[in-house]
Amino acid sequence: MEIRWDVFLMIVGASIVTLIPRVLPLVLLSRIQIPEWGMRWLNFVPVAVMAALIGQELLVQDGKLSLGVEVIAALPAFAASVLTRSLLATVIVGMLAMMALRFFW
């Protein structure tokens, strides 16, 4: 098997570009002491990112605010997540709700 240098260099370059944004924050943040308010603020970042992703997917269609069947299907999925705290149960309930709404809607 022949290895082409241009493909090899592209793979190495893509690896470096992928690795830098993941490792650099860890290296920098492990050397500094983050104040308590900063740690509390950082705890909200994953929730905010997830809410932004889910909110945009549920509420925006074709660049406009829309309340479609996805919002209705999200309600039982949200209830399942609160009641069971299980990702699998949430996904199954959401999928079943979406299937039922698309079948009857």
Coordinates of N, CA, C and O in Angstrom, one line a residue, residues 53-100:
L53 N -29.7 25.0 21.4 CA -29.8 24.0 20.3 C -31.2 23.5 20.2 O -31.8 23.4 19.1
I54 N -31.8 23.1 21.3 CA -33.1 22.5 21.3 C -34.2 23.5 20.9 O -35.1 23.3 20.1
G55 N -34.1 24.7 21.5 CA -35.0 25.8 21.2 C -35.0 26.2 19.7 O -36.1 26.4 19.1
Q56 N -33.9 26.3 19.1 CA -33.8 26.6 17.7 C -34.4 25.5 16.9 O -35.2 25.8 15.9
E57 N -34.1 24.3 17.2 CA -34.7 23.2 16.4 C -36.2 23.0 16.6 O -36.9 22.7 15.6
L58 N -36.7 23.3 17.8 CA -38.2 23.2 18.0 C -39.0 24.4 17.5 O -40.1 24.2 17.0
L59 N -38.4 25.6 17.7 CA -39.2 26.8 17.5 C -39.0 27.5 16.2 O -39.8 28.4 15.8
V60 N -37.9 27.3 15.5 CA -37.6 28.0 14.3 C -37.6 27.1 13.1 O -36.9 26.1 13.1
Q61 N -38.5 27.4 12.1 CA -38.5 26.7 10.9 C -38.5 27.7 9.7 O -39.3 28.6 9.7
D62 N -37.7 27.4 8.8 CA -37.5 28.3 7.6 C -37.2 29.7 8.1 O -37.6 30.7 7.4
G63 N -36.4 29.9 9.1 CA -36.0 31.2 9.6 C -37.1 32.0 10.3 O -36.9 33.1 10.7
K64 N -38.2 31.4 10.6 CA -39.3 32.1 11.2 C -39.7 31.3 12.5 O -39.6 30.1 12.6
L65 N -40.2 32.0 13.5 CA -40.8 31.4 14.7 C -42.0 30.6 14.3 O -42.9 31.1 13.7
S66 N -42.0 29.4 14.7 CA -43.2 28.5 14.4 C -43.4 27.5 15.5 O -42.5 27.0 16.1
L67 N -44.7 27.3 15.8 CA -45.1 26.3 16.8 C -45.7 25.1 16.1 O -46.9 25.0 15.9
G68 N -44.8 24.2 15.6 CA -45.3 23.1 14.9 C -45.5 21.9 15.8 O -45.6 22.0 17.0
V69 N -45.6 20.7 15.1 CA -45.9 19.5 15.9 C -44.7 19.1 16.7 O -44.9 18.4 17.7
E70 N -43.5 19.6 16.4 CA -42.4 19.3 17.2 C -42.5 19.8 18.6 O -42.0 19.1 19.6
V71 N -43.1 21.0 18.8 CA -43.3 21.5 20.1 C -44.2 20.7 20.9 O -44.0 20.4 22.1
I72 N -45.3 20.2 20.2 CA -46.3 19.4 20.9 C -45.6 18.0 21.3 O -45.8 17.5 22.4
A73 N -44.8 17.5 20.4 CA -44.1 16.2 20.7 C -43.1 16.4 21.8 O -42.7 15.4 22.5
A74 N -42.6 17.6 22.0 CA -41.5 17.8 23.0 C -42.1 17.8 24.4 O -41.4 17.5 25.4
L75 N -43.4 18.1 24.5 CA -44.0 18.2 25.8 C -44.0 16.9 26.6 O -43.6 16.8 27.7
P76 N -44.5 15.8 25.9 CA -44.4 14.5 26.6 C -43.0 14.0 26.8 O -42.7 13.4 27.9
A77 N -42.1 14.4 25.9 CA -40.7 14.0 26.1 C -40.1 14.7 27.3 O -39.3 14.2 28.1
F78 N -40.4 16.0 27.4 CA -40.0 16.8 28.6 C -40.5 16.2 29.9 O -39.8 16.1 30.9
A79 N -41.8 15.8 29.9 CA -42.4 15.2 31.1 C -41.7 13.9 31.4 O -41.4 13.6 32.6
A80 N -41.4 13.1 30.4 CA -40.7 11.8 30.6 C -39.3 12.1 31.2 O -38.9 11.3 32.1
S81 N -38.7 13.1 30.7 CA -37.3 13.4 31.2 C -37.4 13.8 32.7 O -36.5 13.4 33.4
V82 N -38.4 14.6 33.0 CA -38.5 15.1 34.4 C -38.8 13.9 35.3 O -38.3 13.8 36.4
L83 N -39.8 13.1 34.9 CA -40.2 12.0 35.7 C -39.2 10.8 35.8 O -39.1 10.3 36.9
T84 N -38.6 10.5 34.7 CA -37.8 9.3 34.8 C -36.3 9.6 34.9 O -35.5 8.8 35.3
R85 N -35.9 10.8 34.5 CA -34.5 11.2 34.4 C -33.6 10.2 33.6 O -32.5 9.9 33.9
S86 N -34.3 9.7 32.6 CA -33.6 8.7 31.7 C -33.6 9.2 30.3 O -34.6 9.6 29.8
L87 N -32.4 9.2 29.7 CA -32.3 9.6 28.3 C -33.0 8.7 27.4 O -33.7 9.1 26.5
L88 N -32.9 7.4 27.7 CA -33.6 6.4 26.8 C -35.1 6.6 26.8 O -35.7 6.6 25.8
A89 N -35.6 6.7 28.0 CA -37.1 6.9 28.1 C -37.5 8.2 27.4 O -38.5 8.3 26.8
T90 N -36.7 9.3 27.6 CA -37.0 10.5 26.9 C -37.0 10.4 25.4 O -37.9 10.9 24.8
V91 N -36.0 9.8 24.9 CA -35.9 9.6 23.4 C -37.1 8.7 22.9 O -37.7 9.1 21.9
I92 N -37.4 7.7 23.6 CA -38.5 6.8 23.2 C -39.8 7.5 23.2 O -40.6 7.5 22.3
V93 N -40.1 8.2 24.3 CA -41.4 9.0 24.4 C -41.4 10.0 23.4 O -42.5 10.2 22.7
G94 N -40.3 10.7 23.1 CA -40.3 11.8 22.1 C -40.6 11.2 20.7 O -41.3 11.8 19.9
M95 N -39.9 10.1 20.4 CA -40.1 9.4 19.1 C -41.5 8.9 19.0 O -42.2 9.1 17.9
L96 N -42.1 8.3 20.0 CA -43.5 7.8 19.9 C -44.5 9.0 19.7 O -45.4 8.9 19.0
A97 N -44.2 10.1 20.5 CA -45.1 11.2 20.3 C -45.0 11.8 18.9 O -46.0 12.2 18.3
M98 N -43.8 11.9 18.4 CA -43.7 12.5 17.1 C -44.3 11.6 16.0 O -45.0 12.1 15.1
M99 N -44.1 10.2 16.2 CA -44.8 9.3 15.3 C -46.3 9.4 15.3 O -47.0 9.5 14.3
A100 N -46.8 9.5 16.5 CA -48.3 9.6 16.7 C -48.8 10.9 16.1 O -49.8 10.9 15.4

